[in-house]
Tab-separated table of C-alpha atoms and ligand atoms in Angstrom:
chain	number	residue	atom	x	y	z
A	17	MET	CA	-15.356	12.061	31.783
A	18	SER	CA	-14.331	11.780	28.139
A	19	TYR	CA	-16.698	10.824	25.359
A	20	PHE	CA	-14.131	8.316	24.200
A	21	ARG	CA	-12.584	5.058	25.297
A	22	ARG	CA	-9.218	5.536	26.988
A	23	VAL	CA	-7.302	4.124	24.015
A	24	ILE	CA	-8.942	6.608	21.654
A	25	ASP	CA	-8.007	9.551	23.862
A	26	ALA	CA	-4.446	8.261	24.177
A	27	MET	CA	-3.767	7.518	20.500
A	28	THR	CA	-2.855	9.861	17.661
A	29	GLY	CA	-4.992	9.396	14.565
A	30	TYR	CA	-3.448	8.272	11.290
A	31	VAL	CA	-2.232	11.273	9.278
A	32	PRO	CA	-2.553	10.586	5.545
A	33	GLY	CA	-0.260	12.335	3.046
A	34	GLU	CA	-1.428	15.780	1.990
A	35	GLN	CA	-4.254	15.743	-0.593
A	36	PRO	CA	-4.675	19.142	-2.242
A	37	PRO	CA	-8.012	19.519	-4.103
A	38	PRO	CA	-7.973	18.192	-7.692
A	39	GLY	CA	-6.994	20.992	-10.073
A	40	THR	CA	-4.396	22.483	-7.695
A	41	PRO	CA	-1.364	23.226	-9.887
A	42	ILE	CA	1.014	20.931	-8.065
A	43	ILE	CA	3.117	17.904	-8.948
A	44	LYS	CA	2.010	15.269	-6.500
A	45	LEU	CA	4.763	12.800	-5.665
A	46	ASN	CA	3.800	12.212	-2.029
A	47	THR	CA	1.210	9.411	-1.820
A	48	ASN	CA	2.279	6.898	-4.480
A	49	GLU	CA	-0.619	7.422	-6.838
A	50	ASN	CA	-0.123	6.280	-10.430
A	51	PRO	CA	0.580	9.238	-12.750
A	52	TYR	CA	-1.394	7.628	-15.598
A	53	PRO	CA	-5.208	7.524	-15.923
A	54	PRO	CA	-7.185	4.340	-15.182
A	55	SER	CA	-7.852	1.809	-17.953
A	56	PRO	CA	-10.020	3.285	-20.766
A	57	LYS	CA	-12.194	0.164	-20.426
A	58	ALA	CA	-12.865	0.955	-16.757
A	59	LEU	CA	-13.748	4.563	-17.650
A	60	GLU	CA	-16.096	3.301	-20.357
A	61	VAL	CA	-17.970	1.207	-17.768
A	62	LEU	CA	-18.173	4.240	-15.498
A	63	ARG	CA	-19.728	6.358	-18.250
A	64	ASN	CA	-22.339	3.715	-19.031
A	65	LEU	CA	-23.456	2.855	-15.490
A	66	GLU	CA	-27.095	1.856	-15.277
A	67	SER	CA	-29.218	3.605	-12.686
A	68	GLU	CA	-30.602	0.227	-11.655
A	69	TRP	CA	-27.209	-0.622	-10.167
A	70	LEU	CA	-27.531	2.384	-7.903
A	71	ARG	CA	-31.149	1.795	-6.909
A	72	ARG	CA	-30.365	-1.648	-5.522
A	73	TYR	CA	-27.979	-2.732	-2.779
A	74	PRO	CA	-24.708	-4.019	-4.205
A	75	ASP	CA	-23.581	-7.661	-4.097
A	76	PRO	CA	-22.097	-8.012	-0.559
A	77	PHE	CA	-19.278	-10.203	-1.914
A	78	ALA	CA	-18.700	-8.439	-5.270
A	79	ARG	CA	-18.730	-11.844	-6.909
A	80	ARG	CA	-18.303	-10.445	-10.437
A	81	PHE	CA	-15.106	-8.852	-9.273
A	82	CYS	CA	-13.943	-12.067	-7.544
A	83	GLU	CA	-14.513	-13.976	-10.797
A	84	ALA	CA	-12.406	-11.416	-12.661
A	85	VAL	CA	-9.636	-11.725	-10.049
A	86	SER	CA	-9.830	-15.491	-10.396
A	87	GLN	CA	-9.379	-15.217	-14.172
A	88	ALA	CA	-6.610	-12.623	-14.007
A	89	LEU	CA	-4.508	-14.195	-11.248
A	90	GLY	CA	-5.388	-17.883	-11.523
A	91	VAL	CA	-6.747	-18.186	-7.985
A	92	PRO	CA	-10.064	-19.780	-6.914
A	93	ALA	CA	-12.913	-17.224	-6.846
A	94	ASP	CA	-13.983	-18.451	-3.389
A	95	GLY	CA	-10.525	-17.534	-2.108
A	96	VAL	CA	-11.062	-13.798	-2.634
A	97	ILE	CA	-12.357	-11.126	-0.216
A	98	VAL	CA	-13.005	-7.594	-1.471
A	99	GLY	CA	-12.604	-4.451	0.613
A	100	ASN	CA	-13.167	-0.710	0.514
A	101	GLY	CA	-9.484	-0.272	-0.210
A	102	SER	CA	-7.033	-2.760	1.221
A	103	ASP	CA	-6.970	-0.463	4.262
A	104	GLU	CA	-10.417	-1.807	5.135
A	105	LEU	CA	-9.151	-5.375	4.880
A	106	LEU	CA	-6.249	-4.562	7.207
A	107	ASN	CA	-8.818	-3.169	9.635
A	108	VAL	CA	-11.040	-6.245	9.330
A	109	LEU	CA	-8.051	-8.566	9.850
A	110	ILE	CA	-6.985	-6.834	13.047
A	111	ARG	CA	-10.527	-6.594	14.357
A	112	SER	CA	-11.060	-10.278	13.614
A	113	CYS	CA	-7.824	-11.733	14.935
A	114	ALA	CA	-5.980	-9.390	17.318
A	115	GLY	CA	-6.663	-7.892	20.741
A	116	GLY	CA	-5.019	-7.340	24.106
A	117	GLN	CA	-1.684	-8.826	25.175
A	118	ASP	CA	-2.521	-12.395	24.263
A	119	ARG	CA	-3.210	-11.601	20.650
A	120	PRO	CA	-0.542	-9.064	19.599
A	121	VAL	CA	0.020	-7.369	16.271
A	122	VAL	CA	3.616	-7.777	15.062
A	123	TYR	CA	5.489	-6.109	12.201
A	124	PRO	CA	8.959	-4.893	11.209
A	125	ILE	CA	9.585	-1.117	11.123
A	126	PRO	CA	9.752	1.246	9.346
A	127	THR	CA	6.614	0.261	7.455
A	128	TYR	CA	3.059	1.427	6.700
A	129	VAL	CA	2.085	3.592	9.701
A	130	LEU	CA	-1.572	2.574	9.507
A	131	TYR	CA	-0.698	-0.829	11.052
A	132	ARG	CA	0.089	0.928	14.349
A	133	THR	CA	-3.122	2.978	14.238
A	134	LEU	CA	-5.330	-0.051	13.625
A	135	ALA	CA	-3.726	-1.978	16.484
A	136	ALA	CA	-4.161	1.001	18.831
A	137	LEU	CA	-7.863	1.210	17.964
A	138	GLN	CA	-8.525	-2.433	18.746
A	139	PRO	CA	-6.623	-2.198	21.153
A	140	ALA	CA	-4.011	-4.891	20.656
A	141	THR	CA	-0.468	-4.989	21.978
A	142	VAL	CA	1.992	-4.013	19.261
A	143	VAL	CA	5.418	-5.568	18.803
A	144	GLU	CA	7.525	-3.455	16.424
A	145	ILE	CA	10.816	-5.007	15.352
A	146	PRO	CA	13.338	-2.774	13.555
A	147	TYR	CA	14.692	-3.725	10.151
A	148	SER	CA	18.484	-3.694	9.843
A	149	PRO	CA	19.776	-0.459	8.193
A	150	ASP	CA	19.912	-2.317	4.864
A	151	PHE	CA	16.355	-3.648	5.347
A	152	ARG	CA	16.980	-7.305	6.078
A	153	LEU	CA	13.928	-8.946	7.652
A	154	PRO	CA	14.346	-9.599	11.416
A	155	LEU	CA	13.067	-13.135	10.917
A	156	ALA	CA	13.973	-14.729	14.259
A	157	SER	CA	12.445	-11.897	16.318
A	158	LEU	CA	9.283	-11.871	14.223
A	159	ILE	CA	8.852	-15.599	14.787
A	160	ALA	CA	9.640	-15.304	18.511
A	161	ALA	CA	6.945	-12.615	18.924
A	162	GLN	CA	4.216	-15.051	17.686
A	163	GLY	CA	1.727	-12.395	16.588
A	164	ALA	CA	-1.944	-13.194	16.269
A	165	VAL	CA	-1.453	-11.017	13.193
A	166	THR	CA	1.985	-10.486	11.615
A	167	LEU	CA	2.068	-7.839	8.903
A	168	ILE	CA	4.717	-7.669	6.190
A	169	ALA	CA	4.460	-5.094	3.420
A	170	SER	CA	6.320	-6.416	0.376
A	171	PRO	CA	7.420	-4.332	-1.432
A	172	ASN	CA	7.660	-2.325	1.783
A	173	SER	CA	6.877	1.338	2.206
A	174	PRO	CA	8.738	3.652	2.673
A	175	SER	CA	11.867	1.617	1.834
A	176	GLY	CA	10.697	0.063	-1.444
A	177	HIS	CA	12.522	-3.212	-0.814
A	178	GLY	CA	10.924	-6.586	-1.518
A	179	VAL	CA	10.950	-9.360	1.109
A	180	SER	CA	12.180	-12.691	-0.228
A	181	GLN	CA	9.727	-15.530	-0.767
A	182	ALA	CA	12.044	-17.769	1.295
A	183	ASP	CA	11.777	-15.460	4.326
A	184	LEU	CA	8.002	-15.223	3.975
A	185	ARG	CA	7.734	-19.000	3.746
A	186	GLN	CA	9.786	-19.332	6.956
A	187	LEU	CA	7.370	-16.956	8.667
A	188	ALA	CA	4.267	-18.735	7.402
A	189	GLN	CA	5.655	-22.064	8.578
A	190	ASN	CA	6.642	-20.883	12.033
A	191	LEU	CA	3.731	-18.642	13.010
A	192	SER	CA	0.568	-20.035	14.510
A	193	GLY	CA	-1.255	-16.747	13.811
A	194	VAL	CA	-2.129	-15.052	10.538
A	195	LEU	CA	0.593	-13.792	8.203
A	196	VAL	CA	-0.603	-10.791	6.189
A	197	ILE	CA	1.519	-10.087	3.112
A	198	ASP	CA	0.587	-6.586	1.991
A	199	GLU	CA	1.348	-6.467	-1.731
A	200	ALA	CA	0.021	-2.955	-2.427
A	201	TYR	CA	3.045	-2.311	-4.697
A	202	VAL	CA	3.399	-5.753	-6.291
A	203	ASP	CA	2.535	-4.438	-9.758
A	204	PHE	CA	5.927	-2.677	-9.832
A	205	ALA	CA	7.885	-5.640	-8.423
A	206	GLU	CA	9.610	-8.634	-9.968
A	207	THR	CA	8.075	-11.240	-7.639
A	208	SER	CA	4.960	-11.998	-5.597
A	209	ALA	CA	4.277	-14.283	-2.654
A	210	LEU	CA	0.857	-15.291	-3.979
A	211	ASP	CA	1.939	-18.951	-4.257
A	212	LEU	CA	2.171	-19.171	-0.466
A	213	VAL	CA	-1.624	-18.905	-0.185
A	214	GLU	CA	-1.984	-22.337	-1.769
A	215	GLU	CA	0.544	-23.784	0.638
A	216	PHE	CA	-0.448	-22.171	3.933
A	217	GLU	CA	-3.906	-21.680	5.430
A	218	ASN	CA	-2.627	-18.864	7.684
A	219	VAL	CA	-1.454	-16.608	4.827
A	220	ILE	CA	-3.462	-13.781	3.254
A	221	VAL	CA	-2.060	-11.705	0.392
A	222	LEU	CA	-3.533	-8.199	0.076
A	223	ARG	CA	-3.692	-6.311	-3.210
A	224	THR	CA	-5.133	-2.928	-4.138
A	225	LEU	CA	-6.463	-1.102	-7.185
A	226	SER	CA	-5.070	2.169	-5.789
A	227	LYS	CA	-1.514	1.959	-7.094
A	228	GLY	CA	-1.003	-0.289	-10.126
A	229	TYR	CA	-4.521	0.279	-11.484
A	230	SER	CA	-4.636	4.088	-10.984
A	231	LEU	CA	-7.875	3.858	-8.964
A	232	ALA	CA	-7.014	5.239	-5.522
A	233	GLY	CA	-10.206	7.323	-5.590
A	234	LEU	CA	-12.423	4.280	-6.175
A	235	ARG	CA	-11.421	2.603	-2.894
A	236	MET	CA	-11.054	-1.030	-3.798
A	237	GLY	CA	-8.702	-3.697	-2.530
A	238	PHE	CA	-8.808	-7.460	-2.226
A	239	GLY	CA	-7.335	-10.312	-0.270
A	240	ILE	CA	-6.477	-13.814	-1.429
A	241	ALA	CA	-6.531	-16.611	1.160
A	242	HIS	CA	-7.864	-20.035	2.018
A	243	PRO	CA	-11.692	-19.990	2.439
A	244	ALA	CA	-11.196	-21.140	6.061
A	245	LEU	CA	-9.353	-17.901	6.835
A	246	LEU	CA	-11.810	-15.769	4.867
A	247	SER	CA	-14.848	-17.190	6.691
A	248	GLY	CA	-14.057	-15.274	9.899
A	249	LEU	CA	-13.316	-12.060	8.015
A	250	PHE	CA	-16.670	-12.182	6.230
A	251	LYS	CA	-18.401	-12.032	9.626
A	252	VAL	CA	-16.590	-8.820	10.530
A	253	LYS	CA	-16.674	-6.743	7.340
A	254	ASP	CA	-19.615	-4.415	6.631
A	255	SER	CA	-22.216	-6.252	4.561
A	256	TYR	CA	-22.182	-3.653	1.788
A	257	ASN	CA	-18.568	-2.574	2.020
A	258	ILE	CA	-17.996	-2.234	-1.725
A	259	ASP	CA	-20.434	-0.093	-3.648
A	260	ALA	CA	-21.980	-0.966	-6.996
A	261	ILE	CA	-19.898	1.601	-8.908
A	262	ALA	CA	-16.624	0.282	-7.508
A	263	THR	CA	-17.629	-3.301	-8.280
A	264	ALA	CA	-18.436	-2.476	-11.909
A	265	VAL	CA	-15.455	-0.209	-12.587
A	266	GLY	CA	-13.007	-2.351	-10.620
A	267	THR	CA	-14.044	-5.474	-12.527
A	268	ALA	CA	-13.252	-3.805	-15.863
A	269	ALA	CA	-9.921	-2.570	-14.504
A	270	ILE	CA	-8.847	-6.028	-13.308
A	271	GLN	CA	-9.818	-7.497	-16.662
A	272	ASP	CA	-7.495	-5.054	-18.431
A	273	GLN	CA	-4.186	-6.502	-17.225
A	274	ALA	CA	-2.437	-5.423	-20.434
A	275	TYR	CA	-3.092	-1.736	-19.749
A	276	LYS	CA	-2.024	-2.006	-16.102
A	277	ASN	CA	1.156	-3.848	-17.070
A	278	ALA	CA	2.065	-1.279	-19.736
A	279	CYS	CA	1.745	1.620	-17.252
A	280	ALA	CA	3.738	-0.316	-14.637
A	281	GLU	CA	6.501	-1.060	-17.181
A	282	GLN	CA	6.837	2.646	-17.969
A	283	ILE	CA	6.968	3.515	-14.256
A	284	LYS	CA	9.630	0.860	-13.627
A	285	GLN	CA	11.779	2.268	-16.452
A	286	ASP	CA	11.372	5.810	-15.156
A	287	ARG	CA	12.182	4.608	-11.631
A	288	GLU	CA	15.543	3.326	-12.880
A	289	ILE	CA	16.271	6.595	-14.723
A	290	LEU	CA	15.405	8.704	-11.667
A	291	THR	CA	17.509	6.431	-9.455
A	292	VAL	CA	20.578	6.768	-11.686
A	293	ASN	CA	20.179	10.547	-11.972
A	294	LEU	CA	19.684	11.077	-8.240
A	295	ARG	CA	22.712	8.922	-7.454
A	296	GLY	CA	24.676	10.976	-9.972
A	297	SER	CA	23.739	14.069	-7.957
A	298	GLY	CA	25.037	12.573	-4.717
A	299	PHE	CA	21.787	11.211	-3.291
A	300	LYS	CA	21.722	7.814	-1.645
A	301	VAL	CA	18.849	5.912	-3.287
A	302	PHE	CA	17.603	2.598	-1.884
A	303	ASP	CA	16.866	-0.065	-4.521
A	304	SER	CA	13.108	-0.062	-5.036
A	305	GLN	CA	10.567	-2.626	-6.230
A	306	ALA	CA	7.737	-0.094	-5.887
A	307	ASN	CA	6.504	3.089	-7.597
A	308	PHE	CA	8.569	5.303	-5.310
A	309	VAL	CA	12.133	5.650	-4.086
A	310	LEU	CA	13.461	6.364	-0.612
A	311	VAL	CA	16.407	8.755	-0.815
A	312	THR	CA	18.922	10.407	1.506
A	313	PRO	CA	20.016	13.819	0.198
A	314	PRO	CA	23.785	14.428	0.207
A	315	GLN	CA	23.459	16.995	3.008
A	316	GLY	CA	20.867	14.966	4.942
A	317	ASN	CA	18.595	18.044	4.940
A	318	ALA	CA	15.445	16.143	3.988
A	319	GLU	CA	12.982	18.230	5.991
A	320	PHE	CA	14.293	21.446	4.437
A	321	LEU	CA	14.119	19.981	0.916
A	322	HIS	CA	10.575	18.773	1.514
A	323	GLN	CA	9.508	22.341	2.354
A	324	ALA	CA	11.590	23.942	-0.390
A	325	LEU	CA	10.119	21.602	-3.036
A	326	LYS	CA	6.632	22.324	-1.759
A	327	HIS	CA	7.217	26.048	-2.292
A	328	GLN	CA	8.224	25.184	-5.850
A	329	GLY	CA	5.020	23.207	-6.445
A	330	ILE	CA	6.258	19.659	-5.885
A	331	LEU	CA	4.968	17.501	-3.037
A	332	VAL	CA	7.098	14.615	-1.780
A	333	ARG	CA	6.746	12.687	1.497
A	334	TYR	CA	8.726	13.423	4.631
A	335	PHE	CA	8.345	11.220	7.739
A	336	LYS	CA	9.464	12.761	10.998
A	337	GLN	CA	10.268	9.364	12.491
A	338	PRO	CA	13.363	7.730	13.959
A	339	GLY	CA	15.587	6.537	11.119
A	340	LEU	CA	13.705	8.522	8.473
A	341	GLU	CA	14.485	12.132	9.502
A	342	ASP	CA	17.171	12.451	6.850
A	343	LYS	CA	15.165	10.801	4.067
A	344	LEU	CA	12.467	11.605	1.517
A	345	ARG	CA	10.047	9.232	-0.176
A	346	ILE	CA	9.456	10.272	-3.757
A	347	THR	CA	6.673	8.772	-5.892
A	348	ILE	CA	7.647	8.034	-9.496
A	349	GLY	CA	5.722	10.438	-11.737
A	350	THR	CA	5.728	10.829	-15.502
A	351	ALA	CA	9.149	11.208	-17.147
A	352	ALA	CA	8.547	14.976	-17.407
A	353	GLN	CA	7.574	15.271	-13.730
A	354	ASN	CA	10.624	13.292	-12.633
A	355	GLN	CA	12.869	15.498	-14.765
A	356	LEU	CA	11.422	18.660	-13.237
A	357	LEU	CA	11.864	17.224	-9.740
A	358	LEU	CA	15.491	16.463	-10.502
A	359	GLU	CA	16.138	19.967	-11.823
A	360	LYS	CA	14.567	21.622	-8.786
A	361	LEU	CA	16.317	19.301	-6.356
A	362	THR	CA	19.784	19.831	-7.770
A	363	LEU	CA	19.319	23.625	-7.959
A	364	LEU	CA	18.176	24.037	-4.357
A	365	PRO	CA	20.703	25.625	-2.014
A	366	GLY	CA	23.032	23.289	-0.182
A	367	GLN	CA	22.727	20.466	-2.691
A	368	ASN	CA	25.860	20.859	-4.790
A	369	PRO	CA	28.771	19.369	-2.852
B	5	LIG	C1	-1.335	2.352	-0.374
B	5	LIG	C2	-1.144	1.204	0.573
B	5	LIG	C3	-2.202	0.381	0.981
B	5	LIG	C4	-3.603	0.557	0.675
B	5	LIG	O1	-4.239	1.218	-0.014
B	5	LIG	P1	-5.793	1.234	-0.301
B	5	LIG	O2	-5.887	2.475	-1.099
B	5	LIG	O3	-6.514	1.289	1.002
B	5	LIG	O4	-6.089	-0.008	-1.053
B	5	LIG	C5	-1.927	-0.703	1.778
B	5	LIG	N1	-0.692	-0.974	2.193
B	5	LIG	C6	0.341	-0.211	1.852
B	5	LIG	C7	1.697	-0.574	2.332
B	5	LIG	C8	0.146	0.906	1.039
B	5	LIG	O5	1.180	1.688	0.740
């Protein structure tokens, strides 16, 4: 007999990107962290934390944070749910809404691999529908699958493409289940689907402080949806899922939109420069709305380059998955980091045509 349920024995756990200990002399372009520090105002709050906040249990709904989100994004404060990273909210959504064959989890692939892990844990039947090679959304098949939960990352990872608002509206209209629009990378994109929340009760838009706000270590994400949809999720989440430190620091970070926007602007500019330079060196680079680019090296030797770069002190992401074997996902770093990456990449053996 196993200690575990059959589905746990059968599944493979989620494998996060490599996280070397802080201080390791390495350029980390593998997990889409922001290369810039968090807002100075957020750090100021962190330095001045009162011990009383730690002695007491935190606010289970992080209402101060919800108010700040309401101010910053112009959404009602009672339409916000806060999570221990948006990963927790994805977990809560699937636990709340999906399960078995009758309540499947549906998403286009390739996308965020955690979706598959969370469905396997539930367990819920998974329907994975491939994107076209140029990443057009398989709209008709997604609608036909009628997921209890349909997940669309936009901008998507690892491709970086944004899904059009028109396609998302079609989905929202034609699904009887929940449509999750995972906007982890929206801070680097030109558009958002946030407006759909007002229009459709079955839509939840997920955001995170991990990417745009440089706070991946804080673990804070949030969802915006109709209170009717949130009411079920509140039953399922841990009561004290967001700690007092995260609530205080995250609130200051959300309030400092100007700082976040300035960092994102810089990253978007550097993304364009890296894209042009890589294309000039023969790489295929997919157009990206995120803080990373998906690239195909001229020789297709992505796995080799991943290893070779690692030996030279640069981490990028390689996915050994169908359709991605010949590609690398590279997080946009500082201008200097991107330049160094480019130099190493073009000097490695087998790169010059
Ligand atoms: C990074 C990421 C998240 C979540 O991150 P958290 O750190 O848990 O907030 C969610 N979805 C996608 C597609 C991501 O890339």
